[in-house]
Amino acid sequence: MLEDFALRYFDASLTRLALLSWLIIVAGGVVGWLMPQRVTGITRAPYFAIKGALVLALAQISHIAMQMTVPSLLGEYYWAVLAMQVAGLFVFGFIAVRLAAARSRDAFGHGNLALLCLVPLLSLILIFKGSRGDPALRQIGNRSLLTGEMGAFVGGFLMVLSVALNNYVQKEQARRLAQADQDHWLEGDFLRF
């Protein structure tokens, strides 16, 4: 039953998969926003660098799922790939919103704009809005590697690296599935579609 659900889920169109992924991220973000938070803030450069690391981690989960695709299809535990990706998307949304709440407190004085990080163009507000410099706010992420121009460089580098990894994963997964189909690994009654 879980195997059938996983096969149907991954057999959906790319648009539907993107929408479902975004909804899972939003669910994780809403949970992160509703949970009690400490009064912390984060400035622009560390926020961008840490968000880049989060995006790279999410891309790495996709890479691990790609490595497991053919063996999980053969071993009939493809549902584990789905569970791993859903958990990764949920945790990404959770952490991204918690981080955005700290950025919102630093930039606007309150964490109410944390959900902006889930909307692609509106999330730029959190990146470009200057800090209010509230001394009562405990700052996080202020390490020399993450501040100033170096933080912007690290964030940009991690974002570019995650895009490159995503492109590689998409091409390689299609190639591996085609190769497995050519080698007749995917034949048998376990594959219901």
PDB file of C-alpha atoms in Angstrom:
ATOM      1  CA  MET A   1       0.000   0.000   0.000  1.00  0.00           C
ATOM      2  CA  LEU A   2       2.794   2.482   0.884  1.00  0.00           C
ATOM      3  CA  GLU A   3       4.717   1.341  -2.160  1.00  0.00           C
ATOM      4  CA  ASP A   4       1.718   2.058  -4.422  1.00  0.00           C
ATOM      5  CA  PHE A   5       1.300   5.492  -2.856  1.00  0.00           C
ATOM      6  CA  ALA A   6       4.987   6.324  -3.394  1.00  0.00           C
ATOM      7  CA  LEU A   7       4.829   5.192  -7.021  1.00  0.00           C
ATOM      8  CA  ARG A   8       1.723   7.322  -7.645  1.00  0.00           C
ATOM      9  CA  TYR A   9       3.297  10.309  -5.883  1.00  0.00           C
ATOM     10  CA  PHE A  10       6.491  10.265  -7.954  1.00  0.00           C
ATOM     11  CA  ASP A  11       4.542   9.487 -11.139  1.00  0.00           C
ATOM     12  CA  ALA A  12       2.759  12.861 -10.892  1.00  0.00           C
ATOM     13  CA  SER A  13       3.566  15.704 -13.256  1.00  0.00           C
ATOM     14  CA  LEU A  14       6.423  18.049 -12.418  1.00  0.00           C
ATOM     15  CA  THR A  15       3.966  20.860 -11.736  1.00  0.00           C
ATOM     16  CA  ARG A  16       2.010  18.745  -9.294  1.00  0.00           C
ATOM     17  CA  LEU A  17       5.204  17.539  -7.583  1.00  0.00           C
ATOM     18  CA  ALA A  18       6.407  21.135  -7.222  1.00  0.00           C
ATOM     19  CA  LEU A  19       3.052  22.181  -5.737  1.00  0.00           C
ATOM     20  CA  LEU A  20       3.010  19.237  -3.309  1.00  0.00           C
ATOM     21  CA  SER A  21       6.605  19.976  -2.280  1.00  0.00           C
ATOM     22  CA  TRP A  22       5.753  23.624  -1.658  1.00  0.00           C
ATOM     23  CA  LEU A  23       2.695  22.631   0.406  1.00  0.00           C
ATOM     24  CA  ILE A  24       4.851  20.343   2.576  1.00  0.00           C
ATOM     25  CA  ILE A  25       7.360  23.172   3.074  1.00  0.00           C
ATOM     26  CA  VAL A  26       4.508  25.527   4.012  1.00  0.00           C
ATOM     27  CA  ALA A  27       3.159  22.977   6.509  1.00  0.00           C
ATOM     28  CA  GLY A  28       6.583  22.754   8.161  1.00  0.00           C
ATOM     29  CA  GLY A  29       6.830  26.540   8.124  1.00  0.00           C
ATOM     30  CA  VAL A  30       3.445  27.030   9.753  1.00  0.00           C
ATOM     31  CA  VAL A  31       4.371  24.548  12.497  1.00  0.00           C
ATOM     32  CA  GLY A  32       7.660  26.414  13.013  1.00  0.00           C
ATOM     33  CA  TRP A  33       5.858  29.753  13.154  1.00  0.00           C
ATOM     34  CA  LEU A  34       3.247  28.572  15.669  1.00  0.00           C
ATOM     35  CA  MET A  35       5.756  27.063  18.113  1.00  0.00           C
ATOM     36  CA  PRO A  36       7.127  29.325  20.859  1.00  0.00           C
ATOM     37  CA  GLN A  37      10.362  31.063  19.928  1.00  0.00           C
ATOM     38  CA  ARG A  38      13.196  32.748  21.780  1.00  0.00           C
ATOM     39  CA  VAL A  39      13.708  36.447  21.240  1.00  0.00           C
ATOM     40  CA  THR A  40      16.667  36.329  18.885  1.00  0.00           C
ATOM     41  CA  GLY A  41      17.609  38.195  15.753  1.00  0.00           C
ATOM     42  CA  ILE A  42      19.885  37.623  12.794  1.00  0.00           C
ATOM     43  CA  THR A  43      21.372  40.164  10.417  1.00  0.00           C
ATOM     44  CA  ARG A  44      21.225  40.018   6.623  1.00  0.00           C
ATOM     45  CA  ALA A  45      24.501  38.327   5.677  1.00  0.00           C
ATOM     46  CA  PRO A  46      24.306  35.461   8.198  1.00  0.00           C
ATOM     47  CA  TYR A  47      20.631  34.959   7.284  1.00  0.00           C
ATOM     48  CA  PHE A  48      21.510  34.652   3.596  1.00  0.00           C
ATOM     49  CA  ALA A  49      24.448  32.314   4.277  1.00  0.00           C
ATOM     50  CA  ILE A  50      22.473  30.019   6.590  1.00  0.00           C
ATOM     51  CA  LYS A  51      19.535  29.970   4.175  1.00  0.00           C
ATOM     52  CA  GLY A  52      21.965  28.971   1.417  1.00  0.00           C
ATOM     53  CA  ALA A  53      23.185  26.111   3.604  1.00  0.00           C
ATOM     54  CA  LEU A  54      19.562  25.026   4.166  1.00  0.00           C
ATOM     55  CA  VAL A  55      18.858  25.009   0.435  1.00  0.00           C
ATOM     56  CA  LEU A  56      22.034  22.999  -0.165  1.00  0.00           C
ATOM     57  CA  ALA A  57      20.996  20.500   2.528  1.00  0.00           C
ATOM     58  CA  LEU A  58      17.611  20.092   0.837  1.00  0.00           C
ATOM     59  CA  ALA A  59      19.358  19.520  -2.502  1.00  0.00           C
ATOM     60  CA  GLN A  60      21.574  16.922  -0.846  1.00  0.00           C
ATOM     61  CA  ILE A  61      18.486  15.058   0.401  1.00  0.00           C
ATOM     62  CA  SER A  62      17.302  14.909  -3.223  1.00  0.00           C
ATOM     63  CA  HIS A  63      20.725  13.590  -4.195  1.00  0.00           C
ATOM     64  CA  ILE A  64      20.540  10.842  -1.573  1.00  0.00           C
ATOM     65  CA  ALA A  65      17.014   9.976  -2.750  1.00  0.00           C
ATOM     66  CA  MET A  66      18.324   9.706  -6.320  1.00  0.00           C
ATOM     67  CA  GLN A  67      21.007   7.280  -5.153  1.00  0.00           C
ATOM     68  CA  MET A  68      18.319   5.138  -3.510  1.00  0.00           C
ATOM     69  CA  THR A  69      15.756   5.154  -6.364  1.00  0.00           C
ATOM     70  CA  VAL A  70      16.686   2.006  -8.289  1.00  0.00           C
ATOM     71  CA  PRO A  71      17.638  -0.122  -5.236  1.00  0.00           C
ATOM     72  CA  SER A  72      14.444   0.920  -3.452  1.00  0.00           C
ATOM     73  CA  LEU A  73      12.342   0.039  -6.496  1.00  0.00           C
ATOM     74  CA  LEU A  74      13.998  -3.369  -6.661  1.00  0.00           C
ATOM     75  CA  GLY A  75      13.688  -3.958  -2.915  1.00  0.00           C
ATOM     76  CA  GLU A  76      10.134  -2.589  -2.763  1.00  0.00           C
ATOM     77  CA  TYR A  77      10.898   0.079  -0.180  1.00  0.00           C
ATOM     78  CA  TYR A  78      10.392   3.071  -2.480  1.00  0.00           C
ATOM     79  CA  TRP A  79       8.117   4.507   0.189  1.00  0.00           C
ATOM     80  CA  ALA A  80      11.247   5.208   2.255  1.00  0.00           C
ATOM     81  CA  VAL A  81      12.496   7.558  -0.464  1.00  0.00           C
ATOM     82  CA  LEU A  82       9.172   9.399  -0.313  1.00  0.00           C
ATOM     83  CA  ALA A  83       9.283   9.532   3.502  1.00  0.00           C
ATOM     84  CA  MET A  84      12.831  10.904   3.422  1.00  0.00           C
ATOM     85  CA  GLN A  85      11.930  13.619   0.934  1.00  0.00           C
ATOM     86  CA  VAL A  86       8.739  14.611   2.768  1.00  0.00           C
ATOM     87  CA  ALA A  87      10.628  14.783   6.073  1.00  0.00           C
ATOM     88  CA  GLY A  88      13.366  16.863   4.434  1.00  0.00           C
ATOM     89  CA  LEU A  89      10.857  19.324   2.958  1.00  0.00           C
ATOM     90  CA  PHE A  90       8.980  19.614   6.258  1.00  0.00           C
ATOM     91  CA  VAL A  91      12.145  20.216   8.286  1.00  0.00           C
ATOM     92  CA  PHE A  92      13.356  22.719   5.680  1.00  0.00           C
ATOM     93  CA  GLY A  93      10.124  24.703   6.039  1.00  0.00           C
ATOM     94  CA  PHE A  94      10.309  24.518   9.828  1.00  0.00           C
ATOM     95  CA  ILE A  95      13.907  25.753  10.066  1.00  0.00           C
ATOM     96  CA  ALA A  96      13.508  28.346   7.303  1.00  0.00           C
ATOM     97  CA  VAL A  97      10.560  29.995   9.057  1.00  0.00           C
ATOM     98  CA  ARG A  98      12.282  29.939  12.448  1.00  0.00           C
ATOM     99  CA  LEU A  99      15.315  31.578  10.855  1.00  0.00           C
ATOM    100  CA  ALA A 100      13.093  34.094   9.026  1.00  0.00           C
ATOM    101  CA  ALA A 101      11.366  34.947  12.325  1.00  0.00           C
ATOM    102  CA  ALA A 102      14.750  35.878  13.801  1.00  0.00           C
ATOM    103  CA  ARG A 103      15.478  37.961  10.692  1.00  0.00           C
ATOM    104  CA  SER A 104      12.053  39.614  10.895  1.00  0.00           C
ATOM    105  CA  ARG A 105      12.654  40.536  14.558  1.00  0.00           C
ATOM    106  CA  ASP A 106      15.994  42.093  13.625  1.00  0.00           C
ATOM    107  CA  ALA A 107      14.619  44.016  10.641  1.00  0.00           C
ATOM    108  CA  PHE A 108      11.093  44.948  11.772  1.00  0.00           C
ATOM    109  CA  GLY A 109      11.052  44.451  15.542  1.00  0.00           C
ATOM    110  CA  HIS A 110       8.648  41.496  15.473  1.00  0.00           C
ATOM    111  CA  GLY A 111       8.608  37.973  14.036  1.00  0.00           C
ATOM    112  CA  ASN A 112       5.250  38.270  12.283  1.00  0.00           C
ATOM    113  CA  LEU A 113       6.770  38.481   8.804  1.00  0.00           C
ATOM    114  CA  ALA A 114       8.506  35.115   9.071  1.00  0.00           C
ATOM    115  CA  LEU A 115       6.138  33.448   6.590  1.00  0.00           C
ATOM    116  CA  LEU A 116       7.459  35.788   3.884  1.00  0.00           C
ATOM    117  CA  CYS A 117      10.364  33.384   3.442  1.00  0.00           C
ATOM    118  CA  LEU A 118       7.942  30.871   1.889  1.00  0.00           C
ATOM    119  CA  VAL A 119       6.926  33.225  -0.938  1.00  0.00           C
ATOM    120  CA  PRO A 120       9.757  33.470  -3.483  1.00  0.00           C
ATOM    121  CA  LEU A 121       9.795  37.182  -4.389  1.00  0.00           C
ATOM    122  CA  LEU A 122       8.493  38.455  -1.062  1.00  0.00           C
ATOM    123  CA  SER A 123      11.308  36.654   0.735  1.00  0.00           C
ATOM    124  CA  LEU A 124      13.700  39.219  -0.752  1.00  0.00           C
ATOM    125  CA  ILE A 125      12.271  41.749   1.714  1.00  0.00           C
ATOM    126  CA  LEU A 126      13.887  39.795   4.548  1.00  0.00           C
ATOM    127  CA  ILE A 127      17.231  39.730   2.745  1.00  0.00           C
ATOM    128  CA  PHE A 128      17.417  43.399   1.778  1.00  0.00           C
ATOM    129  CA  LYS A 129      15.807  45.122   4.782  1.00  0.00           C
ATOM    130  CA  GLY A 130      18.451  46.674   7.009  1.00  0.00           C
ATOM    131  CA  SER A 131      18.865  45.840  10.660  1.00  0.00           C
ATOM    132  CA  ARG A 132      17.238  48.029  13.319  1.00  0.00           C
ATOM    133  CA  GLY A 133      20.172  47.391  15.642  1.00  0.00           C
ATOM    134  CA  ASP A 134      18.062  46.636  18.711  1.00  0.00           C
ATOM    135  CA  PRO A 135      20.514  46.001  21.591  1.00  0.00           C
ATOM    136  CA  ALA A 136      17.892  44.002  23.532  1.00  0.00           C
ATOM    137  CA  LEU A 137      17.844  41.375  20.774  1.00  0.00           C
ATOM    138  CA  ARG A 138      20.275  38.489  21.176  1.00  0.00           C
ATOM    139  CA  GLN A 139      21.991  38.128  17.801  1.00  0.00           C
ATOM    140  CA  ILE A 140      22.668  34.687  16.321  1.00  0.00           C
ATOM    141  CA  GLY A 141      24.911  33.687  13.432  1.00  0.00           C
ATOM    142  CA  ASN A 142      27.420  36.506  13.872  1.00  0.00           C
ATOM    143  CA  ARG A 143      30.558  34.556  13.070  1.00  0.00           C
ATOM    144  CA  SER A 144      33.343  36.062  10.983  1.00  0.00           C
ATOM    145  CA  LEU A 145      32.681  33.633   8.117  1.00  0.00           C
ATOM    146  CA  LEU A 146      29.006  34.613   7.919  1.00  0.00           C
ATOM    147  CA  THR A 147      29.153  38.400   8.300  1.00  0.00           C
ATOM    148  CA  GLY A 148      29.558  41.155   5.737  1.00  0.00           C
ATOM    149  CA  GLU A 149      30.732  40.446   2.223  1.00  0.00           C
ATOM    150  CA  MET A 150      31.995  37.018   3.213  1.00  0.00           C
ATOM    151  CA  GLY A 151      28.507  36.006   4.411  1.00  0.00           C
ATOM    152  CA  ALA A 152      26.986  37.216   1.140  1.00  0.00           C
ATOM    153  CA  PHE A 153      29.640  35.307  -0.824  1.00  0.00           C
ATOM    154  CA  VAL A 154      29.117  32.109   1.203  1.00  0.00           C
ATOM    155  CA  GLY A 155      25.328  32.360   0.788  1.00  0.00           C
ATOM    156  CA  GLY A 156      25.580  32.980  -2.949  1.00  0.00           C
ATOM    157  CA  PHE A 157      28.099  30.164  -3.410  1.00  0.00           C
ATOM    158  CA  LEU A 158      25.886  27.706  -1.515  1.00  0.00           C
ATOM    159  CA  MET A 159      22.812  28.737  -3.540  1.00  0.00           C
ATOM    160  CA  VAL A 160      24.685  28.247  -6.848  1.00  0.00           C
ATOM    161  CA  LEU A 161      26.028  24.920  -5.615  1.00  0.00           C
ATOM    162  CA  SER A 162      22.514  23.750  -4.683  1.00  0.00           C
ATOM    163  CA  VAL A 163      21.145  24.712  -8.130  1.00  0.00           C
ATOM    164  CA  ALA A 164      23.985  22.805  -9.796  1.00  0.00           C
ATOM    165  CA  LEU A 165      23.323  19.787  -7.573  1.00  0.00           C
ATOM    166  CA  ASN A 166      19.585  19.890  -8.368  1.00  0.00           C
ATOM    167  CA  ASN A 167      20.291  19.988 -12.105  1.00  0.00           C
ATOM    168  CA  TYR A 168      22.692  17.072 -11.779  1.00  0.00           C
ATOM    169  CA  VAL A 169      20.180  15.063  -9.734  1.00  0.00           C
ATOM    170  CA  GLN A 170      17.394  15.534 -12.287  1.00  0.00           C
ATOM    171  CA  LYS A 171      19.551  14.481 -15.238  1.00  0.00           C
ATOM    172  CA  GLU A 172      21.252  11.620 -13.426  1.00  0.00           C
ATOM    173  CA  GLN A 173      18.015  10.193 -12.015  1.00  0.00           C
ATOM    174  CA  ALA A 174      16.429  10.100 -15.474  1.00  0.00           C
ATOM    175  CA  ARG A 175      19.571   8.455 -16.868  1.00  0.00           C
ATOM    176  CA  ARG A 176      19.701   5.841 -14.087  1.00  0.00           C
ATOM    177  CA  LEU A 177      16.040   4.922 -14.464  1.00  0.00           C
ATOM    178  CA  ALA A 178      16.446   4.616 -18.238  1.00  0.00           C
ATOM    179  CA  GLN A 179      19.549   2.441 -17.752  1.00  0.00           C
ATOM    180  CA  ALA A 180      17.772   0.233 -15.197  1.00  0.00           C
ATOM    181  CA  ASP A 181      14.840  -0.152 -17.581  1.00  0.00           C
ATOM    182  CA  GLN A 182      17.224  -1.021 -20.440  1.00  0.00           C
ATOM    183  CA  ASP A 183      18.997  -3.598 -18.292  1.00  0.00           C
ATOM    184  CA  HIS A 184      15.582  -5.067 -17.405  1.00  0.00           C
ATOM    185  CA  TRP A 185      16.119  -4.531 -13.667  1.00  0.00           C
ATOM    186  CA  LEU A 186      12.677  -3.012 -13.303  1.00  0.00           C
ATOM    187  CA  GLU A 187      10.768  -5.907 -14.800  1.00  0.00           C
ATOM    188  CA  GLY A 188       8.574  -8.050 -12.626  1.00  0.00           C
ATOM    189  CA  ASP A 189       5.243  -7.951 -10.893  1.00  0.00           C
ATOM    190  CA  PHE A 190       6.447  -5.689  -8.050  1.00  0.00           C
ATOM    191  CA  LEU A 191       6.295  -2.637 -10.300  1.00  0.00           C
ATOM    192  CA  ARG A 192       2.586  -1.920 -10.408  1.00  0.00           C
ATOM    193  CA  PHE A 193       2.696   0.775 -13.102  1.00  0.00           C
TER     194      PHE A 193
END
